[in-house]
Amino acid sequence: MRSGVFTRRALFVAGAEIAVFGLLGARLYKMQVVDGAKYMAMARGNSVSMRLLPASRGRIFDRFGTAVATNRQNWRALLMVEQTDDTHSVLDAFSKLVPLSDTERGRIMRELRTHQRYVPVLLRDFLTWDQMALIEVNAPTLPGVLIDVGSTRIYPESELLAHTVGYVGPPHESDIKADPTLTMPGSRVGRTGVEAYDDLELRGHAGAQQLEVNAVGRVIRELDRQEGTPGIDIGLSIDARLQRATAAHLTGLSASAVVMDPRNGEVLAMVSQPSFDPSLFDSGVSNAQWHAWMSDPQKPLVNKASAGLYPPGSTFKTVTAMAGLTSGAIGPGTIISCPGHFDLGNARFYCWRRGGHGPLDVKGGLKNSCDVFFYNVALRTGIGPLAAMANRFGIGVDTGMDIAGVSTGLMPTRAWRERQHKPWELGDTVISGIGQGFILSTPLALATLCSRVATGRAVGPHVARHRAGVLQVGADPDHWPDMSLSQHYFSLVREGMFEVVNAPGGTAPAARLSLPGVQMAGKTGSAQVIRIGRAAREHGFNSMSLPWALRPHALFMGFAPYDAPRYAVAVVVEHGNAGADVAGPLARDIMTDALTLDPAGRDVPPTPAPTPVLHGA
Amino acid sequence: MERRLWREGSLGIAGKVWQTNWFYLLLICCLAAVGYVALYTAAGGSAEPYAQKQLIRFFIGLVLMAIVAMTDIRVIAKWSWWFYALGVVLLLVVARYGHVGKGAQRWIAIGGFQLQPSELMKIFLVLALAHWFHRASYERVGRILFLVPPALAVLLPVGLILKEPNLGTAVITGTIGAAIFLAAGVRWWKFVIIIVALGAALPVAYHHLHDYQRQRILTFLHPERDPLGTGYNIIQSKIALGSGGMLGRGFMGGSQGNLDFLPEKQTDFIFDLIAEQFGLVGSLSVLFLLLLIVLGGMLIALRCRHQYGRLVALGISVDLFLYVFVNIAMVMGAIPVGGVPLPLISYGGSVLITAMLAFGILMSVHVHRDVEFPDSNSWPPG
């Protein structure tokens, strides 16, 4: 029974196998005999040429549709290696018409060696009309040379968004290893900012075309075509007008500012001064230019708004207050008296006002920015709960900002210090309470902190509002979870920040808005670059007497309108001295522009992209 | 117990040699000779670097094959599930520590020798399934519950191979499993149901996926997806094949293969070299030789008097058949898979050794086709 079943079924399988072999044989007959002549002709005529169809890089717009990164046609000369026998003589003939420098020739020779033979090699970019005419006229002496339109990246707003949008550059070896289509002439890879963060989506996928060509390289027909997909367009949350206004306020300083919508974390402006022209990277930066950037003490290439690390200084007192209140270390009515200094063992920590503030509650502590008050709060709270609260407000953690070149900052803990094989001292806790010591934050993190204080939502900073025309979920305030901290404590901190700016005796009266019916709440800070010794303090220390590079940084963060926040701003002026005097008025001006232009929550629908059709390379 | 069996059914070494299927061995040697010629032309008319090395590997493979062929099939049967377990462990090792090549994780290196465990797994799966079914009556095979463990035994390696990802080998492995189920007597309607269910589920499942998941599946279907590579290779491969014509362009006369138009010509696209140089006559001859080897395996299955040997021989010859079919259909541009070589002709040690191991088992089935096997209808107990 069983062996009978096996025999029948084995014979069935064998029959199926014979049938399949028969089909294979029939197909062999069809290809080799019936269509043999066709394939023979293709084999004879040097047959098939492969052309890549580069995908156009996605464009980047601001929230109102202003193009901030787009593509422009670029006429260039390519060498199709397949279609020439003697590349050296072609190169010589070409350089008689369009002179090639030794570096260019070196690059061409290298690419000839390393590229697949069906990938054309770029001879020269950005041809002028005259050069194109010369090449066309001399085409017979230049077999394999072909004029082709490629695309080049342009940044219409130039320096304005260099840090946020970033820039593109030619691919490195490692990029090519990851994606061989990058060997295509004119391929670009995002290097910083949005261009780098969303590089893969912006790039799209290259397509390919198989062409039948005759012996002199003329295309006879297309054999196969795989369409590529163009890169997606990105609509930023940035308002280019607000960006421009903010940049204008910071001109001439080494400074950065971030304007954020505190309801959803959208970055409306992100400025780092001084800036640079991102288009320069597209075709390669000259050595002189590079050295000039590298030796500039104001570091124009660094996005100070997202990667500049500064102690948050007194702006951090908002966190200390929330941590103290939430942990129960202080109550809303707890009074601490400030005699001008705070003693811990043998160490004495001073208040910025040497005479002291007298008795203060938490609101008064914020209003006066009393150091002694927050020394006490930090010590009572402990570094553990303090660091945990700082992390909840976005200090020392990755907040998910969607550009490349973002620093996380640092919120020290006992465990962090012990990893360095050093003990955590109580004094470290004390100075952490006023944002000094090891704590490091970026202006972006300060804007995030300020937004979270203003709205009580754990918003995450981001700049991509639309991707491929689709509004991203982050634009919806309800996407961001409530921080689930006491509303009462939040309002105490906000009231303290209100009084900083608006109450008589607050530390930042210069930050008060002059717009009718709108108030800004804020907090100043100054971050020491060097430790100021006790002796210096007692002898009437004046930081303005220090050399520029040693002066403290001036910080300010604020939000407005006070009763229904739509904007949060953070300003850091490097070596600007006291936050109240320098950063406060800048924040006021930026906030005034934000409220006047009022971009928050508005945009225009992204324009349907007329994707430029590019010809095969 | 085991000793008694050895005595009763065992043949002396001379008897074993006498029983060897010399004709089948001749066919295998013919195939290796074809491979030698093809590799000689792949190197532009030189035994270096491919043909000589492959020949040495073939002789090592012959020794291995001889050892396996002389091993009592009942000993192999006894260890079936241990081999299966070894294969699964190797697959797990490759998933954890494997070498990532061409976008997929398939290889492990053992002392400088690259091993592709999914190749071994196919053979071990055949052994394990044959062991499961060899004592089962036709009635027993009709029970669904009896089929659950072997079905799981197929799905486990298939899933692991899919994860590498290596869709081609996973499908081949699954098909081999199905062929053994079929030969073991599993009822036809069960296959019909599975095929209909699979056919119905695929589009529905695909429809309910997100765009990015579909994209992932497309990438998964083509792990070597490379707009520069695959399309170009296939076109060049078709030209090489087609331009051979009826009689070919003569020994060393192919332009495609000999002029480096054809990538990977010594491995996946070796059949093109034969077809281009020797035309339809040559390619059909090689195809016929391959058919003889596949059918020779089926014949060994039919002549065997115990179910274990029948199922093993059938499974191995189906494996060979699928190899040949996938490779040749690929070089013709009929199916969009890559990375399946032609056994004994393509250059490469791992596949050659695995194939010789499979031939060894096939030979052992033939030599021990009449041995007494513990063959009871009451398996498994209960």
Coordinates of N, CA and C in Angstrom, one line a residue, chain A residues 1-18 20-33 35-37 39-44 46-50 52 82 116-119 179-184 205-210 223-224 226, chain B residues 133-139 181-183 185-188 191 225-229 231-232 235-236 238-239 241-246 249 255-256 261 271 275-276 279-280 283-284 287 290-291 294-295 298 301-302 307 310-311 314 317-318 321 324-325 328-329 332-334 375 377:
Chain A
M1 N 0.8 -1.2 0.0 CA 0.0 0.0 0.0 C 0.9 1.3 0.0
R2 N 1.7 1.3 1.1 CA 2.5 2.5 1.2 C 3.5 2.7 0.1
S3 N 4.2 1.6 -0.3 CA 5.2 1.7 -1.3 C 4.5 2.0 -2.6
G4 N 3.3 1.5 -2.8 CA 2.6 1.8 -4.0 C 2.3 3.3 -4.1
V5 N 1.9 3.9 -3.0 CA 1.7 5.4 -3.0 C 3.0 6.1 -3.3
F6 N 4.0 5.6 -2.7 CA 5.3 6.3 -2.9 C 5.7 6.2 -4.4
T7 N 5.6 5.0 -5.0 CA 5.9 4.9 -6.4 C 5.1 5.8 -7.3
R8 N 3.8 5.8 -7.1 CA 3.0 6.7 -7.9 C 3.4 8.2 -7.7
R9 N 3.6 8.6 -6.5 CA 3.9 10.0 -6.3 C 5.3 10.3 -6.7
A10 N 6.3 9.4 -6.6 CA 7.6 9.7 -7.0 C 7.6 9.8 -8.6
L11 N 6.8 8.9 -9.2 CA 6.7 9.1 -10.7 C 6.1 10.4 -11.1
F12 N 5.1 10.8 -10.3 CA 4.5 12.1 -10.5 C 5.6 13.3 -10.4
V13 N 6.4 13.2 -9.3 CA 7.4 14.2 -9.2 C 8.4 14.2 -10.3
A14 N 8.8 12.9 -10.7 CA 9.8 12.8 -11.8 C 9.2 13.4 -13.1
G15 N 7.9 13.1 -13.3 CA 7.2 13.6 -14.5 C 7.3 15.1 -14.5
A16 N 7.0 15.7 -13.3 CA 7.0 17.2 -13.2 C 8.4 17.7 -13.5
E17 N 9.4 17.0 -13.0 CA 10.8 17.5 -13.2 C 11.1 17.4 -14.7
I18 N 10.7 16.3 -15.4 CA 11.0 16.2 -16.8 C 10.3 17.3 -17.5
V20 N 9.5 20.3 -16.4 CA 10.2 21.6 -16.2 C 11.5 21.7 -17.0
F21 N 12.2 20.5 -17.1 CA 13.4 20.5 -17.9 C 13.1 20.8 -19.3
G22 N 11.9 20.2 -19.7 CA 11.5 20.4 -21.1 C 11.3 21.9 -21.4
L23 N 10.6 22.6 -20.4 CA 10.4 24.0 -20.6 C 11.7 24.8 -20.7
L24 N 12.6 24.4 -19.8 CA 13.9 25.1 -19.8 C 14.6 24.9 -21.2
G25 N 14.5 23.7 -21.7 CA 15.1 23.4 -23.0 C 14.4 24.2 -24.1
A26 N 13.1 24.3 -24.0 CA 12.3 25.0 -25.0 C 12.8 26.5 -25.0
R27 N 12.9 27.0 -23.8 CA 13.3 28.4 -23.7 C 14.7 28.6 -24.2
L28 N 15.6 27.7 -23.9 CA 16.9 27.7 -24.5 C 16.9 27.8 -26.0
Y29 N 16.0 26.9 -26.6 CA 15.9 26.9 -28.0 C 15.4 28.3 -28.5
K30 N 14.4 28.8 -27.8 CA 13.9 30.2 -28.2 C 14.9 31.2 -28.2
M31 N 15.7 31.2 -27.1 CA 16.7 32.3 -26.9 C 17.9 32.1 -27.9
Q32 N 18.3 30.9 -28.0 CA 19.6 30.7 -28.7 C 19.4 30.5 -30.2
V33 N 18.2 30.0 -30.6 CA 18.0 29.7 -32.0 C 17.1 30.7 -32.6
D35 N 15.7 33.6 -31.3 CA 16.2 35.0 -31.1 C 17.7 35.1 -31.1
G36 N 18.3 34.1 -31.5 CA 19.8 34.1 -31.5 C 20.4 35.2 -32.2
A37 N 19.8 35.5 -33.4 CA 20.4 36.6 -34.2 C 20.4 37.9 -33.5
Y39 N 20.3 38.5 -30.2 CA 21.3 38.6 -29.2 C 22.7 38.7 -29.7
M40 N 22.9 38.0 -30.8 CA 24.2 38.0 -31.5 C 24.6 39.4 -31.9
A41 N 23.6 40.1 -32.5 CA 23.8 41.5 -32.9 C 24.2 42.4 -31.7
M42 N 23.4 42.1 -30.6 CA 23.7 42.9 -29.4 C 25.1 42.6 -28.9
A43 N 25.5 41.4 -28.9 CA 26.8 41.0 -28.4 C 27.9 41.6 -29.3
R44 N 27.7 41.6 -30.6 CA 28.7 42.2 -31.5 C 28.8 43.6 -31.4
N46 N 28.9 45.7 -29.2 CA 29.3 46.2 -27.9 C 28.1 46.5 -27.0
S47 N 27.0 46.1 -27.5 CA 25.7 45.8 -26.9 C 25.2 46.9 -26.0
V48 N 25.2 46.6 -24.7 CA 24.3 47.2 -23.8 C 25.1 48.3 -23.0
S49 N 24.4 49.4 -22.8 CA 25.0 50.4 -22.0 C 24.0 50.7 -20.9
M50 N 24.6 51.0 -19.8 CA 23.7 51.2 -18.6 C 23.8 52.7 -18.3
L52 N 22.4 55.5 -15.5 CA 21.7 55.7 -14.3 C 20.8 57.0 -14.4
E82 N 32.7 53.4 -21.4 CA 32.5 52.2 -22.3 C 32.7 52.6 -23.8
Q116 N 32.7 51.5 -11.7 CA 32.2 50.5 -12.7 C 32.2 51.1 -14.0
R117 N 32.5 50.3 -15.1 CA 32.7 50.9 -16.4 C 31.4 51.6 -17.0
Y118 N 30.3 51.2 -16.5 CA 29.1 51.9 -17.0 C 28.7 53.1 -16.2
V119 N 29.5 53.5 -15.2 CA 29.2 54.7 -14.5 C 30.1 55.8 -15.2
D179 N 26.1 53.0 -0.6 CA 25.2 53.2 -1.7 C 26.0 53.4 -3.0
P180 N 26.1 52.4 -3.8 CA 27.0 52.5 -4.9 C 26.5 53.5 -6.0
T181 N 25.2 53.8 -5.9 CA 24.7 54.8 -6.9 C 25.3 56.2 -6.7
L182 N 26.0 56.4 -5.6 CA 26.6 57.7 -5.3 C 27.9 57.9 -6.2
T183 N 28.3 56.8 -6.9 CA 29.4 57.1 -7.8 C 29.0 57.9 -9.0
M184 N 27.7 58.1 -9.1 CA 27.2 58.9 -10.2 C 27.8 60.3 -10.1
H205 N 15.7 57.4 -4.6 CA 16.4 56.3 -5.2 C 16.7 56.5 -6.6
A206 N 17.9 56.2 -7.1 CA 18.3 56.3 -8.5 C 17.6 55.2 -9.3
G207 N 17.2 55.6 -10.5 CA 16.7 54.6 -11.4 C 17.8 54.1 -12.3
A208 N 17.5 53.2 -13.2 CA 18.5 52.8 -14.1 C 17.8 52.4 -15.5
Q209 N 18.6 52.6 -16.5 CA 18.1 52.4 -17.8 C 19.1 51.5 -18.5
Q210 N 18.6 50.4 -19.2 CA 19.6 49.7 -20.0 C 19.3 50.0 -21.5
L223 N 16.2 48.9 -23.5 CA 15.9 47.5 -23.2 C 15.1 47.4 -22.0
D224 N 15.5 48.2 -21.0 CA 14.8 48.0 -19.7 C 15.0 49.4 -19.0
Q226 N 14.2 51.0 -15.0 CA 13.7 51.0 -13.7 C 13.6 52.4 -13.2
Chain B
F133 N 8.8 9.9 8.8 CA 7.8 9.2 8.0 C 8.1 7.7 7.8
H134 N 9.4 7.3 8.0 CA 9.7 6.0 7.5 C 9.0 4.8 8.1
R135 N 8.5 5.0 9.3 CA 7.8 3.8 9.9 C 6.3 4.1 10.0
A136 N 5.8 5.2 9.3 CA 4.4 5.5 9.5 C 3.6 4.9 8.4
S137 N 2.5 4.3 8.7 CA 1.6 3.6 7.8 C 0.9 4.7 7.0
Y138 N 0.3 4.3 5.9 CA -0.4 5.2 5.0 C -1.6 5.8 5.8
E139 N -2.2 5.0 6.7 CA -3.4 5.5 7.5 C -2.9 6.5 8.5
F181 N 6.6 15.4 2.1 CA 5.2 15.1 2.5 C 4.4 14.4 1.5
L182 N 4.6 14.9 0.3 CA 3.8 14.3 -0.8 C 4.2 12.8 -1.0
A183 N 5.5 12.6 -1.1 CA 5.9 11.2 -1.3 C 5.6 10.3 -0.2
G185 N 2.9 10.2 1.4 CA 1.5 9.8 1.3 C 0.5 10.8 1.9
V186 N 1.0 12.0 2.2 CA 0.0 13.0 2.7 C -1.0 13.3 1.6
R187 N -2.3 13.3 2.0 CA -3.4 13.4 1.0 C -3.3 14.7 0.2
W188 N -3.7 14.5 -1.1 CA -3.6 15.6 -2.0 C -4.4 16.8 -1.6
F191 N -2.6 19.5 0.3 CA -1.8 20.4 -0.5 C -2.6 21.4 -1.1
R225 N 19.3 44.1 -4.0 CA 18.8 45.1 -4.8 C 19.8 46.2 -5.0
D226 N 20.1 46.4 -6.2 CA 21.2 47.3 -6.5 C 20.9 47.8 -7.9
P227 N 20.4 49.0 -8.1 CA 20.1 49.5 -9.4 C 21.2 49.4 -10.4
L228 N 22.4 49.3 -9.9 CA 23.6 49.2 -10.8 C 23.7 47.8 -11.3
G229 N 23.5 46.9 -10.3 CA 24.0 45.5 -10.5 C 23.0 44.6 -11.2
G231 N 19.9 44.4 -12.7 CA 19.4 44.6 -14.1 C 20.4 44.4 -15.1
Y232 N 21.6 45.0 -14.9 CA 22.7 44.9 -15.8 C 23.1 43.5 -16.0
I235 N 20.6 41.4 -18.2 CA 20.7 41.8 -19.6 C 21.9 41.1 -20.2
Q236 N 23.0 41.3 -19.5 CA 24.3 40.7 -20.1 C 24.2 39.2 -20.1
K238 N 21.5 37.4 -20.6 CA 20.7 37.0 -21.7 C 21.4 37.1 -23.0
I239 N 22.2 38.2 -23.1 CA 22.9 38.3 -24.4 C 23.9 37.2 -24.5
L241 N 23.8 34.2 -23.3 CA 23.1 33.0 -23.6 C 22.6 32.9 -25.0
G242 N 21.9 34.0 -25.4 CA 21.3 34.1 -26.7 C 22.3 34.1 -27.8
S243 N 23.4 34.7 -27.6 CA 24.3 34.9 -28.7 C 25.1 33.6 -29.1
G244 N 24.8 32.5 -28.2 CA 25.5 31.3 -28.5 C 24.9 30.6 -29.8
G245 N 23.7 30.9 -30.1 CA 23.1 30.3 -31.3 C 23.0 28.8 -31.2
M246 N 23.0 28.1 -32.4 CA 22.8 26.7 -32.4 C 24.1 26.0 -32.0
R249 N 29.8 29.8 -30.2 CA 30.8 30.7 -30.9 C 32.2 30.0 -30.8
S255 N 32.2 36.3 -26.7 CA 32.6 37.7 -26.4 C 32.1 38.2 -25.1
Q256 N 30.9 37.8 -24.7 CA 30.4 38.3 -23.5 C 31.2 37.8 -22.3
F261 N 32.2 41.2 -19.8 CA 30.9 41.9 -19.7 C 30.1 41.2 -18.6
F271 N 26.6 29.0 -16.4 CA 25.9 28.3 -17.5 C 25.9 29.2 -18.8
A275 N 26.7 28.1 -22.6 CA 25.7 28.3 -23.7 C 26.3 29.2 -24.7
E276 N 27.1 30.1 -24.4 CA 27.7 31.1 -25.4 C 28.7 30.4 -26.3
G279 N 26.8 26.8 -27.7 CA 25.5 26.9 -28.3 C 24.4 26.1 -27.7
L280 N 23.3 25.9 -28.5 CA 22.2 25.1 -28.0 C 22.6 23.7 -27.8
S283 N 24.4 23.6 -24.5 CA 23.6 23.9 -23.3 C 22.5 22.8 -23.1
L284 N 22.0 22.3 -24.2 CA 21.0 21.2 -24.0 C 21.7 19.9 -23.5
L287 N 22.1 20.4 -19.9 CA 20.8 20.2 -19.3 C 20.4 18.8 -19.2
L290 N 22.3 17.0 -16.5 CA 21.7 17.4 -15.2 C 20.4 16.6 -15.0
L291 N 19.6 16.5 -16.0 CA 18.3 15.7 -15.9 C 18.6 14.3 -15.6
V294 N 19.4 14.1 -11.9 CA 18.2 14.3 -11.1 C 17.3 13.0 -11.1
L295 N 17.1 12.5 -12.4 CA 16.3 11.3 -12.5 C 17.0 10.1 -11.9
M298 N 16.0 9.9 -8.5 CA 14.6 9.4 -8.4 C 14.6 7.8 -8.6
A301 N 15.6 6.2 -5.6 CA 14.5 6.2 -4.6 C 13.5 5.1 -4.9
L302 N 13.2 4.9 -6.2 CA 12.2 3.9 -6.6 C 12.8 2.5 -6.4
Q307 N 11.4 2.6 3.3 CA 10.8 4.0 3.1 C 11.8 5.1 3.5
R310 N 13.9 5.7 0.4 CA 13.2 6.2 -0.7 C 13.0 7.7 -0.4
L311 N 12.6 8.1 0.8 CA 12.3 9.5 1.0 C 13.5 10.3 1.0
L314 N 14.6 10.7 -2.7 CA 13.7 11.6 -3.4 C 13.9 13.1 -2.9
S317 N 17.1 14.4 -4.5 CA 17.1 14.6 -6.0 C 16.2 15.8 -6.3
V318 N 15.1 16.0 -5.4 CA 14.3 17.2 -5.6 C 15.2 18.5 -5.3
F321 N 17.2 19.1 -8.3 CA 16.4 19.6 -9.3 C 16.1 21.1 -9.1
V324 N 19.1 23.3 -10.0 CA 19.3 23.5 -11.4 C 18.2 24.4 -12.0
F325 N 17.0 24.2 -11.6 CA 15.9 25.0 -12.2 C 16.1 26.4 -11.8
I328 N 19.2 28.0 -13.7 CA 19.1 28.2 -15.2 C 18.0 29.2 -15.5
A329 N 16.9 29.1 -14.8 CA 15.8 30.1 -15.0 C 16.3 31.5 -14.7
M332 N 18.5 32.9 -17.5 CA 17.6 33.2 -18.6 C 16.8 34.5 -18.4
G333 N 16.9 35.0 -17.2 CA 16.1 36.1 -16.8 C 14.6 35.8 -16.6
A334 N 14.3 34.5 -16.3 CA 12.9 34.1 -16.2 C 12.4 34.3 -14.8
D375 N 11.0 -1.5 10.5 CA 10.0 -0.9 9.7 C 8.7 -1.3 10.2
N377 N 4.7 -0.5 11.5 CA 3.5 0.4 11.3 C 3.1 1.1 12.6

